[in-house]
Short mmCIF file of C-alpha atoms and ligand atoms in Angstrom, two decimals:
data_model
loop_
_atom_site.label_atom_id
_atom_site.label_comp_id
_atom_site.label_asym_id
_atom_site.label_seq_id
_atom_site.Cartn_x
_atom_site.Cartn_y
_atom_site.Cartn_z
CA MET A 247 81.13 -118.12 1.74
CA SER A 248 84.01 -120.61 1.82
CA ASP A 249 85.16 -120.10 -1.79
CA ILE A 250 85.20 -116.33 -1.26
CA GLU A 251 87.25 -116.29 1.91
CA THR A 252 90.63 -116.79 0.34
CA LEU A 253 93.54 -115.05 2.02
CA GLU A 254 94.70 -113.34 -1.17
CA PRO A 255 91.54 -111.89 -2.69
CA ALA A 256 91.18 -111.98 -6.45
CA ALA A 257 91.30 -108.66 -8.29
CA ALA A 258 87.91 -107.01 -8.01
CA GLU A 259 85.60 -106.64 -10.93
CA GLY A 260 86.10 -103.38 -12.84
CA ALA A 261 89.42 -102.62 -11.16
CA ALA A 262 91.56 -100.20 -13.14
CA ARG A 263 95.07 -100.35 -11.79
CA LYS A 264 97.78 -98.01 -12.94
CA THR A 265 101.41 -99.03 -12.93
CA LEU A 266 103.63 -97.83 -10.11
CA THR A 267 105.14 -95.03 -12.20
CA GLU A 268 101.78 -93.76 -13.45
CA ALA A 269 100.00 -93.64 -10.10
CA LEU A 270 99.85 -90.77 -7.65
CA LEU A 271 99.02 -93.28 -4.94
CA TYR A 272 99.80 -96.98 -5.25
CA LEU A 273 98.76 -99.62 -2.74
CA ASP A 274 99.68 -103.22 -3.37
CA GLY A 275 98.95 -106.19 -1.12
CA VAL A 276 98.58 -104.05 1.99
CA THR A 277 97.75 -106.11 5.06
CA VAL A 278 97.13 -104.78 8.57
CA THR A 279 96.44 -107.11 11.46
CA PHE A 280 95.17 -106.08 14.90
CA ASP A 281 95.52 -108.93 17.42
CA GLY A 282 95.11 -111.52 14.69
CA PHE A 283 92.20 -109.69 13.02
CA ARG A 284 92.84 -108.61 9.43
CA ALA A 285 91.57 -105.03 9.13
CA LEU A 286 93.21 -104.81 5.68
CA ASN A 287 93.69 -107.97 3.64
CA ALA A 288 96.01 -107.67 0.63
CA LEU A 289 94.42 -104.34 -0.29
CA SER A 290 95.48 -103.10 -3.73
CA PHE A 291 94.33 -100.02 -5.63
CA THR A 292 95.76 -96.95 -7.34
CA ILE A 293 94.75 -93.29 -7.57
CA ASP A 294 95.63 -91.33 -10.71
CA PRO A 295 97.29 -87.91 -10.54
CA GLY A 296 94.49 -85.34 -10.36
CA GLU A 297 91.81 -87.93 -9.66
CA MET A 298 89.00 -87.79 -7.10
CA ARG A 299 87.83 -91.20 -5.86
CA ALA A 300 85.00 -92.17 -3.54
CA ILE A 301 85.44 -95.13 -1.19
CA ILE A 302 82.40 -96.90 0.20
CA GLY A 303 81.82 -100.10 2.13
CA PRO A 304 80.23 -101.45 5.29
CA ASN A 305 81.29 -100.53 8.84
CA GLY A 306 84.56 -102.20 9.68
CA ALA A 307 85.53 -102.69 6.00
CA GLY A 308 88.88 -101.01 6.66
CA LYS A 309 88.27 -97.57 5.11
CA THR A 310 89.67 -95.56 8.00
CA THR A 311 92.50 -98.05 8.51
CA MET A 312 93.40 -97.56 4.82
CA MET A 313 93.73 -93.80 5.51
CA ASP A 314 95.78 -94.56 8.65
CA VAL A 315 98.22 -96.54 6.50
CA ILE A 316 98.54 -93.82 3.85
CA THR A 317 99.19 -91.13 6.48
CA GLY A 318 101.74 -93.19 8.41
CA LYS A 319 99.58 -93.58 11.52
CA THR A 320 99.47 -97.36 11.09
CA ARG A 321 102.27 -99.48 9.63
CA PRO A 322 101.21 -102.32 7.34
CA ASP A 323 102.41 -105.84 8.19
CA LYS A 324 102.87 -106.47 4.49
CA GLY A 325 102.50 -104.64 1.21
CA ASP A 326 103.59 -101.53 -0.67
CA VAL A 327 102.35 -97.96 -0.30
CA PHE A 328 103.94 -95.56 -2.78
CA PHE A 329 103.28 -91.90 -3.57
CA ASP A 330 104.10 -89.81 -6.62
CA GLY A 331 104.83 -92.28 -9.39
CA GLY A 332 106.62 -94.72 -7.13
CA THR A 333 109.21 -92.16 -6.05
CA THR A 334 108.26 -92.23 -2.37
CA ASP A 335 107.72 -95.23 -0.09
CA LEU A 336 105.20 -93.99 2.47
CA THR A 337 105.80 -96.95 4.78
CA LYS A 338 109.29 -95.54 5.49
CA LEU A 339 108.06 -92.08 6.56
CA ASP A 340 106.49 -90.71 9.72
CA GLU A 341 103.24 -88.75 9.87
CA THR A 342 104.89 -85.31 9.77
CA GLN A 343 107.03 -86.22 6.77
CA ILE A 344 103.93 -87.47 4.95
CA VAL A 345 102.09 -84.18 5.60
CA THR A 346 105.13 -82.30 4.31
CA LEU A 347 105.08 -84.40 1.16
CA GLY A 348 101.63 -83.00 0.43
CA ILE A 349 99.17 -85.53 1.84
CA GLY A 350 96.52 -83.83 3.98
CA ARG A 351 93.89 -85.60 6.02
CA LYS A 352 90.55 -84.58 7.40
CA PHE A 353 89.20 -86.70 10.23
CA GLN A 354 85.49 -87.25 10.73
CA LYS A 355 85.01 -84.79 13.62
CA PRO A 356 85.78 -81.12 13.01
CA THR A 357 88.68 -79.83 15.10
CA VAL A 358 88.59 -76.07 14.52
CA PHE A 359 89.68 -73.71 17.30
CA GLU A 360 86.30 -72.75 18.73
CA SER A 361 87.46 -69.65 20.62
CA HIS A 362 89.39 -68.21 17.66
CA THR A 363 87.76 -66.40 14.77
CA VAL A 364 87.22 -68.19 11.50
CA LEU A 365 89.87 -65.95 9.95
CA ASP A 366 92.40 -66.71 12.69
CA ASN A 367 91.78 -70.43 12.25
CA LEU A 368 92.80 -70.13 8.63
CA ARG A 369 95.72 -67.82 9.45
CA LEU A 370 97.05 -70.35 11.94
CA ALA A 371 96.78 -73.09 9.32
CA LEU A 372 98.74 -70.97 6.84
CA LYS A 373 101.40 -70.08 9.43
CA GLY A 374 101.89 -73.76 10.11
CA GLN A 375 102.77 -74.10 6.46
CA ARG A 376 106.47 -73.24 6.49
CA ARG A 377 107.03 -74.11 2.85
CA ALA A 378 104.60 -71.47 1.63
CA LEU A 379 105.27 -68.77 4.17
CA PRO A 380 108.81 -68.12 5.42
CA ASN A 381 108.70 -67.68 9.20
CA ILE A 382 111.02 -64.67 9.16
CA PHE A 383 108.11 -62.60 7.86
CA ARG A 384 106.20 -61.87 11.03
CA ARG A 385 103.61 -59.76 9.26
CA GLU A 386 101.14 -61.35 6.95
CA THR A 387 102.38 -61.00 3.39
CA ALA A 388 100.17 -59.84 0.54
CA ALA A 389 100.49 -63.33 -0.92
CA ALA A 390 99.21 -64.88 2.30
CA ARG A 391 96.25 -62.47 2.42
CA GLU A 392 95.41 -63.29 -1.18
CA ARG A 393 95.61 -67.00 -0.45
CA ILE A 394 93.29 -66.58 2.56
CA ASP A 395 90.73 -64.69 0.43
CA GLU A 396 90.94 -67.40 -2.22
CA ILE A 397 90.35 -70.19 0.30
CA PHE A 398 87.40 -68.32 1.87
CA GLU A 399 85.86 -68.03 -1.61
CA THR A 400 86.29 -71.76 -2.17
CA ILE A 401 84.83 -72.81 1.18
CA LYS A 402 82.08 -70.16 0.98
CA LEU A 403 82.83 -68.66 4.38
CA THR A 404 83.93 -65.18 3.28
CA GLU A 405 81.14 -63.43 5.18
CA HIS A 406 81.72 -65.55 8.29
CA ARG A 407 85.41 -64.78 8.76
CA GLY A 408 84.86 -62.53 11.78
CA ARG A 409 82.78 -65.06 13.72
CA LEU A 410 84.16 -67.42 16.31
CA GLY A 411 84.89 -70.94 15.12
CA GLY A 412 82.58 -72.26 17.82
CA ALA A 413 79.65 -70.22 16.45
CA LEU A 414 79.66 -71.98 13.07
CA SER A 415 77.20 -74.71 12.16
CA HIS A 416 78.52 -78.28 12.03
CA GLY A 417 78.67 -78.08 8.23
CA GLN A 418 80.50 -74.76 8.25
CA LYS A 419 83.06 -76.15 10.71
CA GLN A 420 83.70 -79.02 8.33
CA TRP A 421 84.25 -76.57 5.45
CA LEU A 422 86.56 -74.43 7.58
CA GLU A 423 88.62 -77.49 8.37
CA ILE A 424 88.78 -78.38 4.69
CA GLY A 425 89.96 -74.79 4.12
CA MET A 426 92.64 -75.25 6.78
CA LEU A 427 93.81 -78.34 4.91
CA LEU A 428 93.87 -76.37 1.65
CA ALA A 429 96.20 -73.88 3.33
CA GLN A 430 98.81 -76.66 3.21
CA ASP A 431 98.23 -76.88 -0.55
CA PRO A 432 98.21 -80.70 -0.45
CA ARG A 433 98.55 -82.76 -3.62
CA LEU A 434 96.31 -85.41 -2.11
CA LEU A 435 93.45 -84.83 0.34
CA LEU A 436 92.02 -87.70 2.35
CA VAL A 437 88.57 -86.95 3.70
CA ASP A 438 86.79 -89.39 6.05
CA GLU A 439 82.97 -89.13 6.16
CA PRO A 440 82.75 -85.35 5.63
CA VAL A 441 78.96 -85.14 5.39
CA ALA A 442 78.01 -87.22 8.45
CA GLY A 443 75.64 -85.03 10.50
CA MET A 444 75.18 -82.43 7.77
CA THR A 445 71.85 -81.17 6.45
CA ASP A 446 70.89 -82.15 2.89
CA ALA A 447 71.76 -78.64 1.67
CA GLU A 448 75.16 -78.74 3.40
CA THR A 449 75.78 -82.21 1.95
CA ALA A 450 75.09 -80.97 -1.58
CA GLN A 451 77.36 -77.97 -1.03
CA THR A 452 80.13 -80.23 0.24
CA ALA A 453 80.00 -82.29 -2.96
CA GLU A 454 80.31 -79.06 -4.94
CA LEU A 455 83.19 -77.89 -2.74
CA LEU A 456 85.15 -81.13 -3.22
CA ARG A 457 84.53 -81.04 -6.97
CA GLU A 458 85.91 -77.51 -7.08
CA ILE A 459 88.95 -78.47 -5.01
CA ASN A 460 89.56 -81.40 -7.35
CA ALA A 461 89.13 -79.16 -10.43
CA ASN A 462 91.82 -76.90 -8.93
CA GLY A 463 94.33 -79.72 -9.21
CA HIS A 464 94.13 -81.48 -5.84
CA SER A 465 93.63 -85.22 -5.88
CA VAL A 466 91.00 -86.37 -3.39
CA VAL A 467 90.11 -89.65 -1.71
CA VAL A 468 86.79 -89.38 0.09
CA VAL A 469 85.16 -92.04 2.26
CA GLU A 470 81.39 -91.78 2.62
CA HIS A 471 78.28 -93.81 3.43
CA ASP A 472 75.91 -91.19 1.97
CA MET A 473 75.08 -92.45 -1.54
CA THR A 474 73.33 -89.23 -2.60
CA PHE A 475 76.55 -87.41 -1.86
CA VAL A 476 78.64 -90.03 -3.68
CA ARG A 477 76.34 -89.68 -6.70
CA ASP A 478 76.78 -85.88 -6.59
CA LEU A 479 80.56 -86.30 -6.63
CA GLY A 480 80.26 -88.11 -9.97
CA VAL A 481 83.57 -89.95 -9.67
CA ARG A 482 84.86 -93.54 -9.76
CA VAL A 483 83.91 -95.57 -6.73
CA LEU A 484 85.80 -98.28 -4.86
CA CYS A 485 83.88 -100.57 -2.53
CA LEU A 486 85.87 -102.16 0.30
CA HIS A 487 84.79 -105.23 2.22
CA GLU A 488 86.74 -107.15 4.87
CA GLY A 489 89.87 -105.18 4.08
CA SER A 490 89.97 -105.72 0.31
CA VAL A 491 88.50 -104.25 -2.85
CA LEU A 492 85.11 -105.80 -3.59
CA ALA A 493 84.21 -103.73 -6.65
CA GLU A 494 85.39 -100.70 -8.54
CA GLY A 495 83.85 -98.56 -11.28
CA THR A 496 81.17 -95.94 -11.74
CA LEU A 497 78.60 -95.70 -8.95
CA ASP A 498 76.05 -97.35 -11.27
CA GLN A 499 78.41 -100.25 -11.97
CA VAL A 500 79.35 -100.71 -8.33
CA SER A 501 75.77 -100.45 -7.06
CA ALA A 502 74.64 -103.06 -9.59
CA ASN A 503 77.27 -105.51 -8.32
CA GLU A 504 75.53 -108.40 -6.57
CA ARG A 505 78.10 -108.77 -3.82
CA VAL A 506 78.04 -105.03 -3.09
CA ILE A 507 74.27 -105.23 -2.75
CA GLU A 508 74.59 -108.30 -0.54
CA VAL A 509 77.18 -106.94 1.90
CA TYR A 510 76.40 -103.22 1.84
CA LEU A 511 73.77 -101.46 -0.22
CA GLY A 512 71.00 -104.03 0.15
CA ARG A 513 70.98 -104.03 3.94
N1 LIG V 692 93.64 -99.66 16.49
C1 LIG V 692 92.86 -100.71 16.30
N2 LIG V 692 92.93 -101.82 17.11
C2 LIG V 692 92.15 -102.88 16.92
N3 LIG V 692 91.24 -102.98 15.95
C3 LIG V 692 91.10 -101.95 15.13
C4 LIG V 692 91.88 -100.75 15.25
N4 LIG V 692 91.52 -99.89 14.26
C5 LIG V 692 90.54 -100.52 13.57
N5 LIG V 692 90.29 -101.75 14.08
C6 LIG V 692 89.33 -102.72 13.54
O1 LIG V 692 89.58 -102.86 12.17
C7 LIG V 692 88.38 -102.98 11.44
C8 LIG V 692 88.32 -101.90 10.36
O2 LIG V 692 88.07 -100.68 11.00
P1 LIG V 692 87.95 -99.31 10.20
O3 LIG V 692 87.79 -98.24 11.24
O4 LIG V 692 89.07 -99.17 9.26
O5 LIG V 692 86.59 -99.51 9.41
P2 LIG V 692 85.78 -98.48 8.51
O6 LIG V 692 85.62 -99.09 7.16
O7 LIG V 692 86.39 -97.13 8.60
O8 LIG V 692 84.34 -98.49 9.23
P3 LIG V 692 83.27 -97.31 9.46
O9 LIG V 692 82.48 -97.21 8.21
O10 LIG V 692 82.45 -97.80 10.60
O11 LIG V 692 84.02 -96.05 9.77
C9 LIG V 692 87.25 -102.88 12.46
O12 LIG V 692 86.83 -104.19 12.78
C10 LIG V 692 87.90 -102.21 13.63
O13 LIG V 692 87.28 -102.59 14.84
MG1 LIG V 693 85.79 -95.31 9.34
#
């Protein structure tokens, strides 16, 4: 192990880094320390405009911490985090400003309003979106109704809109929450372990849903442990380990990497 445990990890095999001005999201040398423990260790990677990327890696690799840094929840000790071709330094903004910029995040547990209808959940998410819907219009505009219909089509909950949020299955709640994120029309969606606890059928539908969202022009970063799901996504994969990039490439390339097998897939 000793030759591997350098403080500044070498660039991972297969890494395809864009320049600052080409990248939608640009992380360079990002380090986060909690009480002397390096959760992120000189983490560097880029996401292209319009790209969907899957992020894998063992428990404690720093995947959620990476999302915390992008969304302004955690400040890095060191390193650069830029959005939109280097125009915006995310480390200088707070969480609300980052949401307003167009970075939406879905946490692992669904947080829909259980005692509101599915439709009202989505309405509330749209109302919270001041850019898209001027507050002076108290009544729902035709545009807002159209947008709601569109989102229900995408998340396949059209026929469930009258039910209470709490009556949905776990998978349906996750889709509703993804729909509520879409109401913000984010340029980049960060999704942490969306298929944990889902049935196989729900997992397959979630891959299809994220592919559709990505095809509609939203960039997506999705963290998952479920390799069937990651295969269904059919996108480039980044494997994190001990807070840095261990390998990057297609799922086949990454899963053939000896160190990835050693620290993650082979367990
Ligand atoms: N607020 C915090 N304070 C102290 N330690 C933390 C904090 N947040 C994360 N850590 C530690 O940082 C490391 C990385 O955690 P992180 O949650 O980012 O891992 P992960 O890759 O998301 O893992 P998992 O696959 O289990 O979700 C872990 O060792 C974790 O215990
Ligand atoms: Mg996590």
